[in-house]
CSV table of C-alpha atoms and ligand atoms in Angstrom, one decimal:
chain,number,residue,atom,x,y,z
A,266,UNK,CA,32.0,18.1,-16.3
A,267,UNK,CA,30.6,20.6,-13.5
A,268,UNK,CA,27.5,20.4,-12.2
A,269,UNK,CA,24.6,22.9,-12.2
A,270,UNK,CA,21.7,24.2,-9.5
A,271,UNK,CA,20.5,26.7,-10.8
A,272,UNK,CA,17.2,28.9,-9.5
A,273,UNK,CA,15.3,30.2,-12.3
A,274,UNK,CA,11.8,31.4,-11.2
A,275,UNK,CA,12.1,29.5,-8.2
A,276,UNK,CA,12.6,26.3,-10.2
A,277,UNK,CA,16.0,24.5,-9.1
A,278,UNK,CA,18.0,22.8,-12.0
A,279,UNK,CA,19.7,19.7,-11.5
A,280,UNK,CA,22.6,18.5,-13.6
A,281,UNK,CA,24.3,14.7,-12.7
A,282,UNK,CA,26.9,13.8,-14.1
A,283,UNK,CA,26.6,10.5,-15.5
A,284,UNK,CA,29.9,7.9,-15.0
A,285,UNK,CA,28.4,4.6,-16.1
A,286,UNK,CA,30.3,1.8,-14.5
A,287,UNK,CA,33.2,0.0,-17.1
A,288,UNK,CA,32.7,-2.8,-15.0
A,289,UNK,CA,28.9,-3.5,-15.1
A,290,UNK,CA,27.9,-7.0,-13.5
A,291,UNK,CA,27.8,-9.3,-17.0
A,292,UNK,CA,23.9,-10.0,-18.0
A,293,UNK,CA,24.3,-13.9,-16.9
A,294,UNK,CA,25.8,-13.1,-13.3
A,295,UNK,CA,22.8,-10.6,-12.7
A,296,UNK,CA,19.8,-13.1,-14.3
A,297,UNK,CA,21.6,-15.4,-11.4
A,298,UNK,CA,21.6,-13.1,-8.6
A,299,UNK,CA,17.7,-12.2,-9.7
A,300,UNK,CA,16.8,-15.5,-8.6
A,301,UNK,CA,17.6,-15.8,-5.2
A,302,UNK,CA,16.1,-12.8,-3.5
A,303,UNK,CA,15.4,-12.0,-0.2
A,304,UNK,CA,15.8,-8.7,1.0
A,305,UNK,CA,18.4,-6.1,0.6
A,306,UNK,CA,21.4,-8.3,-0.1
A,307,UNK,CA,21.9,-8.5,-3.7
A,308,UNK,CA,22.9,-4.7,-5.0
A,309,UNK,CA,23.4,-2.7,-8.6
A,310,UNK,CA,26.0,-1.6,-10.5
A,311,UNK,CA,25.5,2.5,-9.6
A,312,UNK,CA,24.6,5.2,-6.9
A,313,UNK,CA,23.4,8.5,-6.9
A,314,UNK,CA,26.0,11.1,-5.1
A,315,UNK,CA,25.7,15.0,-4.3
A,316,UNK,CA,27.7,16.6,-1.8
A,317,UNK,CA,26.8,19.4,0.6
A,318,UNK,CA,29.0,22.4,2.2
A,319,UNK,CA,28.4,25.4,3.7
A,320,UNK,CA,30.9,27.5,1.1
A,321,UNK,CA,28.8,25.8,-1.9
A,322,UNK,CA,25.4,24.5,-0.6
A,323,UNK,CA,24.5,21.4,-2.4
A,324,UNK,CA,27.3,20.3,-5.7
A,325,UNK,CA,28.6,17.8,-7.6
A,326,UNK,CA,25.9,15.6,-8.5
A,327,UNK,CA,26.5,12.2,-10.3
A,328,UNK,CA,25.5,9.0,-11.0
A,329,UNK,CA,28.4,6.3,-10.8
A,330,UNK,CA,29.5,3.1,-10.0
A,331,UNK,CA,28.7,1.9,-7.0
A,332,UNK,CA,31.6,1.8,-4.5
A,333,UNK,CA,33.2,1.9,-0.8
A,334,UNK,CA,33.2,5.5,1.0
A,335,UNK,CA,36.5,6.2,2.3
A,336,UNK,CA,35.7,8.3,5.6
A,337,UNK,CA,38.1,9.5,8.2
A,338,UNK,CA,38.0,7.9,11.2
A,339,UNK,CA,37.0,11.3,13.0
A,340,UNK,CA,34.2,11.8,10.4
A,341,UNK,CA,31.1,12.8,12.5
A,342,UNK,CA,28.7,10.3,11.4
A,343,UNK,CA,30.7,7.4,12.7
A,344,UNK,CA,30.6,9.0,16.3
A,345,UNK,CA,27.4,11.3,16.7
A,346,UNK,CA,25.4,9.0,14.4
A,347,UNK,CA,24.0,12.1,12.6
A,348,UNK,CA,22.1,10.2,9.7
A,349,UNK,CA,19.0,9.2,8.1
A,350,UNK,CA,17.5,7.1,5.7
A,351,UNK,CA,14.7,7.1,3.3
A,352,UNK,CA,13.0,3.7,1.7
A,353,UNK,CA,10.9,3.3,-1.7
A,354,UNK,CA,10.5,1.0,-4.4
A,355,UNK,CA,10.5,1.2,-8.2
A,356,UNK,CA,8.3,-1.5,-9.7
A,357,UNK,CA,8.3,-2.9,-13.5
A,358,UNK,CA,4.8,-2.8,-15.0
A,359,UNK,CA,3.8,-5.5,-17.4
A,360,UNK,CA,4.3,-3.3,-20.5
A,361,UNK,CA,7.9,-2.9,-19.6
A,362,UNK,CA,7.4,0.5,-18.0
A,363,UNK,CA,8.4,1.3,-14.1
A,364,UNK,CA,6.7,3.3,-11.5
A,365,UNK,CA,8.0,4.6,-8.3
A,366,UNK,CA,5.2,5.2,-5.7
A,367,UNK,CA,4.7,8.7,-3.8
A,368,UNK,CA,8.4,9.3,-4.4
A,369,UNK,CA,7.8,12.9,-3.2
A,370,UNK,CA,6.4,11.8,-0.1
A,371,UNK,CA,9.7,9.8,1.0
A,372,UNK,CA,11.7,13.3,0.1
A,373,UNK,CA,9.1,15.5,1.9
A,374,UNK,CA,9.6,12.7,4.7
A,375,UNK,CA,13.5,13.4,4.0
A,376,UNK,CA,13.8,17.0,4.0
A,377,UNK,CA,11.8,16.3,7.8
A,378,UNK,CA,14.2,13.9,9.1
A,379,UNK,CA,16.8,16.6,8.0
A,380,UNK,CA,15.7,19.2,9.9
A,381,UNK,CA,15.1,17.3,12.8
A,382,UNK,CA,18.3,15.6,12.5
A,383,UNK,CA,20.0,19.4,12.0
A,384,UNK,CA,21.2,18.3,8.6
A,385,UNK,CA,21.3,20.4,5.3
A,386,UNK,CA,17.7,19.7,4.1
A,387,UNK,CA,18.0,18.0,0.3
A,388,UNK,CA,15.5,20.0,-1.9
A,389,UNK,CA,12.6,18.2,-3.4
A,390,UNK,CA,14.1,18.0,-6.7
A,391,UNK,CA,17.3,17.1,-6.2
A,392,UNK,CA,16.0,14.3,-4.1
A,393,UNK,CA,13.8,12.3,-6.6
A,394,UNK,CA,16.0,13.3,-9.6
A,395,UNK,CA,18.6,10.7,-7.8
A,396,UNK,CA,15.7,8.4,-7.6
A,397,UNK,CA,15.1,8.6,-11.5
A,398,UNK,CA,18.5,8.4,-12.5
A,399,UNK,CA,19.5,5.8,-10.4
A,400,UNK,CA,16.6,3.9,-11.5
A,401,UNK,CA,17.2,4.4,-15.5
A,402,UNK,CA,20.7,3.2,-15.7
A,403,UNK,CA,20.2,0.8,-13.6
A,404,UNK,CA,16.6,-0.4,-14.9
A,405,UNK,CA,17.7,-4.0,-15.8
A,406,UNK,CA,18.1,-4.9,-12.4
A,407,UNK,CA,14.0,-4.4,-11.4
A,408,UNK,CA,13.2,-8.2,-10.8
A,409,UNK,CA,9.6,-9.0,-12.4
A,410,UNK,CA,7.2,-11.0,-11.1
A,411,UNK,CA,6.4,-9.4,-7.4
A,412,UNK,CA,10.0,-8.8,-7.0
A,413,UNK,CA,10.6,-5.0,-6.8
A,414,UNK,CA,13.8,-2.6,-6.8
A,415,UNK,CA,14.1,-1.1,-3.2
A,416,UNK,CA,15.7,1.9,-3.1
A,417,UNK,CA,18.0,3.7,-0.3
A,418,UNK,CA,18.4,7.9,0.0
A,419,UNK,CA,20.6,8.0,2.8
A,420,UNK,CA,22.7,11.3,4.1
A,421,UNK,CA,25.8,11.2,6.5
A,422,UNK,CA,27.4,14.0,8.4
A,423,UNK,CA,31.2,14.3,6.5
A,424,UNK,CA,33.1,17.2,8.7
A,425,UNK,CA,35.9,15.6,10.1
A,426,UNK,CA,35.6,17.1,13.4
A,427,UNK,CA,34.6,15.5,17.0
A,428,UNK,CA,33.0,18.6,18.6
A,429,UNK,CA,29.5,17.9,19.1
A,430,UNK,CA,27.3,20.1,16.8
A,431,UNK,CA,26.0,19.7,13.8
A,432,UNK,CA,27.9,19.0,10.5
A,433,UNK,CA,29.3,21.1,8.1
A,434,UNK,CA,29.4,18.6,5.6
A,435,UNK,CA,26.8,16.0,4.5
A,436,UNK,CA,27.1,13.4,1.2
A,437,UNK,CA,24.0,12.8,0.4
A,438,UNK,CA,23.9,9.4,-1.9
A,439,UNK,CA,21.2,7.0,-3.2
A,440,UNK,CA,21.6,2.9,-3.8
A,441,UNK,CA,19.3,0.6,-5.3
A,442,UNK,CA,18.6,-3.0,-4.4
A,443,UNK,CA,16.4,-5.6,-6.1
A,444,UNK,CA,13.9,-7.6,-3.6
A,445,UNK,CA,11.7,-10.7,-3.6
A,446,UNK,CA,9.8,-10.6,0.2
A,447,UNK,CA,11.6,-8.9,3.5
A,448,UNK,CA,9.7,-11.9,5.6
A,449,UNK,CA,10.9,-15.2,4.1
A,450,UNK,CA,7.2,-16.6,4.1
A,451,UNK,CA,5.9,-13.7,2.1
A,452,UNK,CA,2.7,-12.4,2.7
A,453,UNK,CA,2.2,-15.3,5.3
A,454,UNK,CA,1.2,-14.9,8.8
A,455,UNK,CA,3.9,-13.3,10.8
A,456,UNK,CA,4.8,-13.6,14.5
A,457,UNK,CA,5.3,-10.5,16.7
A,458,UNK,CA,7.3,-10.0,20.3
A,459,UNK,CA,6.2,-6.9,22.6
A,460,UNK,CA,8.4,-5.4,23.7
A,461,UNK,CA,8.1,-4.9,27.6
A,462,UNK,CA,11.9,-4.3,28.3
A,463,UNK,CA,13.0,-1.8,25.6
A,464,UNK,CA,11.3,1.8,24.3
A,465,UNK,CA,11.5,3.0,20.7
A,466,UNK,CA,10.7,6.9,21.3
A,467,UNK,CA,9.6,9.3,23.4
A,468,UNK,CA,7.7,12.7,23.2
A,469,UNK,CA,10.3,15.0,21.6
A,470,UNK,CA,12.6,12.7,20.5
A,471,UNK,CA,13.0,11.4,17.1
A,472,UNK,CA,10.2,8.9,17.0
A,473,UNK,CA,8.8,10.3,13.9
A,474,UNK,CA,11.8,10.9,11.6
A,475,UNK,CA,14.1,8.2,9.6
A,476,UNK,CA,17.0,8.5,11.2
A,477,UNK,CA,19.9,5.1,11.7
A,478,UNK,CA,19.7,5.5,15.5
A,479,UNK,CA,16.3,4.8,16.0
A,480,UNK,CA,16.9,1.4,14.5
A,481,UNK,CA,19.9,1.2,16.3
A,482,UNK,CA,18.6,1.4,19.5
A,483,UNK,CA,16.1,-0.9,18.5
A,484,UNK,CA,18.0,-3.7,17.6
A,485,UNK,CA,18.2,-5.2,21.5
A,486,UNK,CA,14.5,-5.5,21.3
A,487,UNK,CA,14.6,-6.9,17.6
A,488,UNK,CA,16.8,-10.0,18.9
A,489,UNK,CA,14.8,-10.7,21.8
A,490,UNK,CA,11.8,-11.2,19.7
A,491,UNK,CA,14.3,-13.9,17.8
A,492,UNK,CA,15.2,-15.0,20.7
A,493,UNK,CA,11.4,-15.7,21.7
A,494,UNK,CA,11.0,-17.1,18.1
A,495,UNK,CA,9.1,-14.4,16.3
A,496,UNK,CA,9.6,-12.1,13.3
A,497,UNK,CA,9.5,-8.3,14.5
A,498,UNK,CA,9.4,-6.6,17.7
A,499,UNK,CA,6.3,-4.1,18.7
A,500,UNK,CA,7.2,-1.4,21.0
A,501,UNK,CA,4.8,0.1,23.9
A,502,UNK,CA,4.8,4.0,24.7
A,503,UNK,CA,8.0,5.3,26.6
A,504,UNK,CA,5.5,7.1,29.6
A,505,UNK,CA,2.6,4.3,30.5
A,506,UNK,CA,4.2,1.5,28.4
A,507,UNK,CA,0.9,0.5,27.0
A,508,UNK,CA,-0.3,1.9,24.3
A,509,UNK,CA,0.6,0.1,21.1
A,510,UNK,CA,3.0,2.3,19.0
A,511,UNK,CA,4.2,0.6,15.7
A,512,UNK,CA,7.2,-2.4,14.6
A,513,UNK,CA,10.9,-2.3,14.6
A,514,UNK,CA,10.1,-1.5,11.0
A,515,UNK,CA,6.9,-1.1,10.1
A,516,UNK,CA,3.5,1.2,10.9
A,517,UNK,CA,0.5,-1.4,12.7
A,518,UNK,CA,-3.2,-2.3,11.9
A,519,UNK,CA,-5.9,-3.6,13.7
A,520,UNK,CA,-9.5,-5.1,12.2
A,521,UNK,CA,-12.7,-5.3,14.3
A,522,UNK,CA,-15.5,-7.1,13.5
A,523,UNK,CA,-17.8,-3.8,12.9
A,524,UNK,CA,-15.6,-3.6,9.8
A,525,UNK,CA,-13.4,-0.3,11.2
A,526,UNK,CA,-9.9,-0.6,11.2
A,527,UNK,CA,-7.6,1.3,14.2
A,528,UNK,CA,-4.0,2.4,14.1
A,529,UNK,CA,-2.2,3.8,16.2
A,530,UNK,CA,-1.8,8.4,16.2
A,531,UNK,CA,1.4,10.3,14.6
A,532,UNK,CA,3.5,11.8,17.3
A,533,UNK,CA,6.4,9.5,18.3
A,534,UNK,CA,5.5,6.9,15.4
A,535,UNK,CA,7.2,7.1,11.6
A,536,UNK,CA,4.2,8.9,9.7
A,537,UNK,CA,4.3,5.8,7.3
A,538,UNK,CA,3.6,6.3,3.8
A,539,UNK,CA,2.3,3.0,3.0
A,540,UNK,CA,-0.1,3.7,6.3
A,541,UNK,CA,-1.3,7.1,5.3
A,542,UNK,CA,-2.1,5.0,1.5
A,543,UNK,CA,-3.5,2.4,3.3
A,544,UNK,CA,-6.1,5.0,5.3
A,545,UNK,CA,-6.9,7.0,2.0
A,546,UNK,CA,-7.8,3.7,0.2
A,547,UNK,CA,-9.8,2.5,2.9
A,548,UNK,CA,-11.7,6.1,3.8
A,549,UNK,CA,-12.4,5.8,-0.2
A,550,UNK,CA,-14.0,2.7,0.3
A,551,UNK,CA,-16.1,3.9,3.1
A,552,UNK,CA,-14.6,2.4,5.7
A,553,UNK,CA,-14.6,3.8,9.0
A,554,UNK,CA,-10.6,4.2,9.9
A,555,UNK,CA,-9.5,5.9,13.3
A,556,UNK,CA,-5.8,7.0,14.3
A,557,UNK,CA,-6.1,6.3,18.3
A,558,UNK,CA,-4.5,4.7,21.1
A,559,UNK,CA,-4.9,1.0,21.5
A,560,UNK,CA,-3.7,-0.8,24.6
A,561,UNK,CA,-2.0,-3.9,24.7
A,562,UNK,CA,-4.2,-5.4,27.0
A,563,UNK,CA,-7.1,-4.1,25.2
A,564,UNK,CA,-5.5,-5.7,21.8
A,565,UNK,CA,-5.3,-9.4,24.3
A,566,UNK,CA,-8.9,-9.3,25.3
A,567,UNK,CA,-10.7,-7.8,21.6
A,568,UNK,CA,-8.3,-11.2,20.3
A,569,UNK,CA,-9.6,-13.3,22.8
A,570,UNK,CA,-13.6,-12.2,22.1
A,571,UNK,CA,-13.6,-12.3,18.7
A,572,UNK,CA,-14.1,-8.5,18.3
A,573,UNK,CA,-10.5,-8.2,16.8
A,574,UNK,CA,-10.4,-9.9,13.4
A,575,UNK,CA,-6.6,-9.0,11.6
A,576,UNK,CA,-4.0,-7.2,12.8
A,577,UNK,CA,-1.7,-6.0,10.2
A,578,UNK,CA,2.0,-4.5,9.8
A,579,UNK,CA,2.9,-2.3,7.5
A,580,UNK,CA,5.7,-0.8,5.3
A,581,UNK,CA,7.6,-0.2,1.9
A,582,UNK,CA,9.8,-3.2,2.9
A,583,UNK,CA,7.0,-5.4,4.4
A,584,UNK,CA,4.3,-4.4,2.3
A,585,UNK,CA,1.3,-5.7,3.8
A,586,UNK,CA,2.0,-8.2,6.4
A,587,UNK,CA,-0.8,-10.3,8.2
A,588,UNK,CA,0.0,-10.8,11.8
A,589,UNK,CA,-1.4,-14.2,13.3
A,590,UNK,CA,0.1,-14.4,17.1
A,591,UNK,CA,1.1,-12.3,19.3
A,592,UNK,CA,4.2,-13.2,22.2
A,593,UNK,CA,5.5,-11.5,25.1
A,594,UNK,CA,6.9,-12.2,28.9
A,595,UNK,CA,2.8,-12.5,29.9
A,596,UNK,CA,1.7,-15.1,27.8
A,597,UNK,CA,0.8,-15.6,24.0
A,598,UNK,CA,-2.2,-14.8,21.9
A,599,UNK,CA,-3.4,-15.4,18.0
A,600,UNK,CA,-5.4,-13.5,16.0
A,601,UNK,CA,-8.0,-15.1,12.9
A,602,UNK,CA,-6.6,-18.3,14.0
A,603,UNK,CA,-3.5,-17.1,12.9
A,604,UNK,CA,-4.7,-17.2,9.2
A,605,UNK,CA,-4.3,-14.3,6.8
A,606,UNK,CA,-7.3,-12.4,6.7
A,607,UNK,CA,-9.3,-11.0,4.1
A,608,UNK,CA,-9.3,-7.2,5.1
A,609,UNK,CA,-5.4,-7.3,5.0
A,610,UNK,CA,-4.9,-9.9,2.4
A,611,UNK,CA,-7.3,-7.4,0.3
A,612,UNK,CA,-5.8,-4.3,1.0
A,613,UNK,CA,-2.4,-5.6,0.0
A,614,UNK,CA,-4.1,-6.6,-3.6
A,615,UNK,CA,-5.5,-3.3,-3.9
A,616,UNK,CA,-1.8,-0.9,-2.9
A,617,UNK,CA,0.2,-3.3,-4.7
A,618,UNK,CA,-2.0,-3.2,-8.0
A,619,UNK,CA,-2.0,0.6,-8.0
A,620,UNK,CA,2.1,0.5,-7.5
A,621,UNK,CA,2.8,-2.2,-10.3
A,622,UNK,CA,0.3,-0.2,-12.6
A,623,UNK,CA,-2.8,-2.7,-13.0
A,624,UNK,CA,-5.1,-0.4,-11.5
A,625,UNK,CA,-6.0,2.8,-11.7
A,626,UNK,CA,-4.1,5.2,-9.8
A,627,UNK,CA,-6.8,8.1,-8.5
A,628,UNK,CA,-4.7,9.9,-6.2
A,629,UNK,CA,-1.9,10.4,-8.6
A,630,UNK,CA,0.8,8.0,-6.5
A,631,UNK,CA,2.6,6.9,-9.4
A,632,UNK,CA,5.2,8.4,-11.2
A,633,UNK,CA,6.7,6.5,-14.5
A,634,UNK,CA,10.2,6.7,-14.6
A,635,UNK,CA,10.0,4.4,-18.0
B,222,PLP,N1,7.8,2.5,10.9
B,222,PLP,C1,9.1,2.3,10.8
B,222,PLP,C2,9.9,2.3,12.1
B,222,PLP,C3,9.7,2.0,9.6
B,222,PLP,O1,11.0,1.8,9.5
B,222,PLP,C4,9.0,2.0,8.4
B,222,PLP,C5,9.6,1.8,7.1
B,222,PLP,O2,10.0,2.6,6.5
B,222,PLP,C6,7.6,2.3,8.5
B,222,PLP,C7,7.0,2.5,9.8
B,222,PLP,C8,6.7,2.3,7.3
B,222,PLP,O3,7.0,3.4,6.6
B,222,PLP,P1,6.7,3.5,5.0
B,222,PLP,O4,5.3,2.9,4.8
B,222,PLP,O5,6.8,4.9,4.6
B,222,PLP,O6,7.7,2.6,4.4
B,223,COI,C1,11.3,0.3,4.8
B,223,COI,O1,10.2,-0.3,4.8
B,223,COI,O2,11.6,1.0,3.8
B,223,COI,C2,12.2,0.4,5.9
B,223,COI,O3,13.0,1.3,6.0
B,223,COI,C3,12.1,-0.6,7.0
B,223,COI,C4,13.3,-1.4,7.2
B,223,COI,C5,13.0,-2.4,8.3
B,223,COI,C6,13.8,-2.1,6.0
């Protein structure tokens, strides 16, 4: 069966085909692998696939069984790295239903990295109907509980070709994985390593899109704070090294004792979606939020005064994630004793009961799949 995108008053039509896997994992051997989550290991049965060319723009749609790519070993993405990711979550309310949160945002986040990236930009559409229908077949496989199914768009440049320039061919594909926590204490304090050797992004660069090299060329930096015994890596500006920026993998938060919470200003940062939630929640509540430029040093000495309460990371994966000490090459530092504390520990409740669907959802984030 073909496929369909059709443009009727501007609407785009989207028909996957649906393969569901002979093969799927038998009910026993999936209740097992429920049970021991941690993050992004265990996987389901089917992905989401559509393929892009310049002859027929974006085609053959389908949901299938999940399996290996075979790619030529001259296919661009595997030299040029042109690629990017997306990451969401659908979660299983307690009357059975799921929600995915802000799905559109990820795709209008998406259709950025694209462009940035030189990639075919995925429309809207065709990006969260891959979501859905991923998410329906494979809807047994959302853990209860505070487990979650974490979800992966990802697009790869297919020309086989080792000119550099940008693609002719992209497969643009969706797989689903369930999760427990992505730090193995949970919500407990974490431990974070600055960064003073290694950069994440520069003015101009691609800071502020999803794309596999940025997390690529922070892995160096990532180890080192392993190294030094912590759990994520915070990176400085590229020009005055500094300014605080954000995580390997998450946007950052800081708490001071007026009540007002600081993070740090869009440019060469991922605009996180779980940051910009976390800003509209806490503006609704009347708190006083500001998106400036906080100095490391600055972020030592409001610690060591007590005007700095929490410090939080942030992120789809990480959710809300207290951080209690601070390392680098200078010297350590905690923050709240290293305790959780409230303001995070708070805001977490209040994001992660709108996404499973126990409170109310006033900015329309949710969008029921089932
Ligand atoms: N910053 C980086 C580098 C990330 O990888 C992520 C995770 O996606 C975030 C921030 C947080 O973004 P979001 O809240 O949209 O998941
Ligand atoms: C996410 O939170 O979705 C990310 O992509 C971060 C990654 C470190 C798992």
């Amino acid at each position: 069966m073909g496929v369909s995108f059709e443009k009727i008053d501007g609407t785009i039509l989207i028909d996957f085909e649906t393969r569901p896997s002979p093969n799927p994992t038998p009910e026993e051997e999936r209740a097992a692998k429920l049970t021991d989550l941690g993050f992004g290991r265990v996987f389901t049965d089917h992905m989401a696939v559509v393929h892009y060319n310049q002859a027929r723009g974006w085609h053959d749609a389908r949901v299938e069984s999940r399996a290996r790519f075979l790619l030529d070993p001259a296919t661009a993405v595997l030299h040029y790295a042109q690629e990017i990711f997306e990451g969401l979550k659908a979660y299983r309310r307690d009357d059975g239903g799921v929600n995915l949160f802000r799905p559109d945002a990820n795709a209008r986040r998406f259709w950025n990295s694209a462009e940035r990236m030189a990639m075919a930009p995925l429309p809207e559409p065709v990006f969260i109907e891959a979501v859905e229908q991923l998410v329906r077949i494979d809807r047994d496989w959302i853990p209860g509980g505070e487990g979650s199914l974490y979800l992966r768009p990802f697009m790869i440049a297919n020309e086989v070709f080792l000119g550099v320039k940008p693609s002719s061919e992209y497969v643009f594909a969706v797989i689903a994985s369930p999760v427990g926590s992505y730090f193995k204490g949970g919500p407990a304090p974490v431990s974070i390593w600055v960064s003073e050797n290694y950069t994440r992004a520069a003015v101009g660069g691609t800071g502020a899109v999803k794309c596999g090299g940025n997390y690529a060329a922070s892995l160096r930096a990532q180890a080192e704070a392993i190294d030094h015994g912590c759990d994520q890596v915070v990176f400085l500006d590229a020009v005055e090294r500094r300014y605080i920026e954000e995580l390997g993998g998450m946007n950052i938060f800081f708490v001071f004792d007026d009540g007002s919470l600081l993070t740090p200003p869009l440019g060469t940062i991922l605009p996180g979606i779980t940051r910009d939630s976390i800003i509209t929640l806490s503006k609704q509540a009347g708190t006083r939020v500001r998106e400036e430029t906080y100095t490391i040093d600055q972020w030592r000495a409001d610690a060591a005064s007590g005007k700095l309460r929490e410090a939080f990371a942030c992120g789809t994966a990480a959710v809300i994630s207290p951080i209690g000490k601070v390392c680098s090459a200078s010297g350590n530092f905690v923050i709240n004793g290293g305790a959780a504390g409230p303001v995070a520990m708070g805001l977490r409740k209040k994001l992660v009961d709108i996404q499973y669907g126990r409170a109310a959802d006033p900015h329309n984030w949710i969008r029921k799949v089932l």
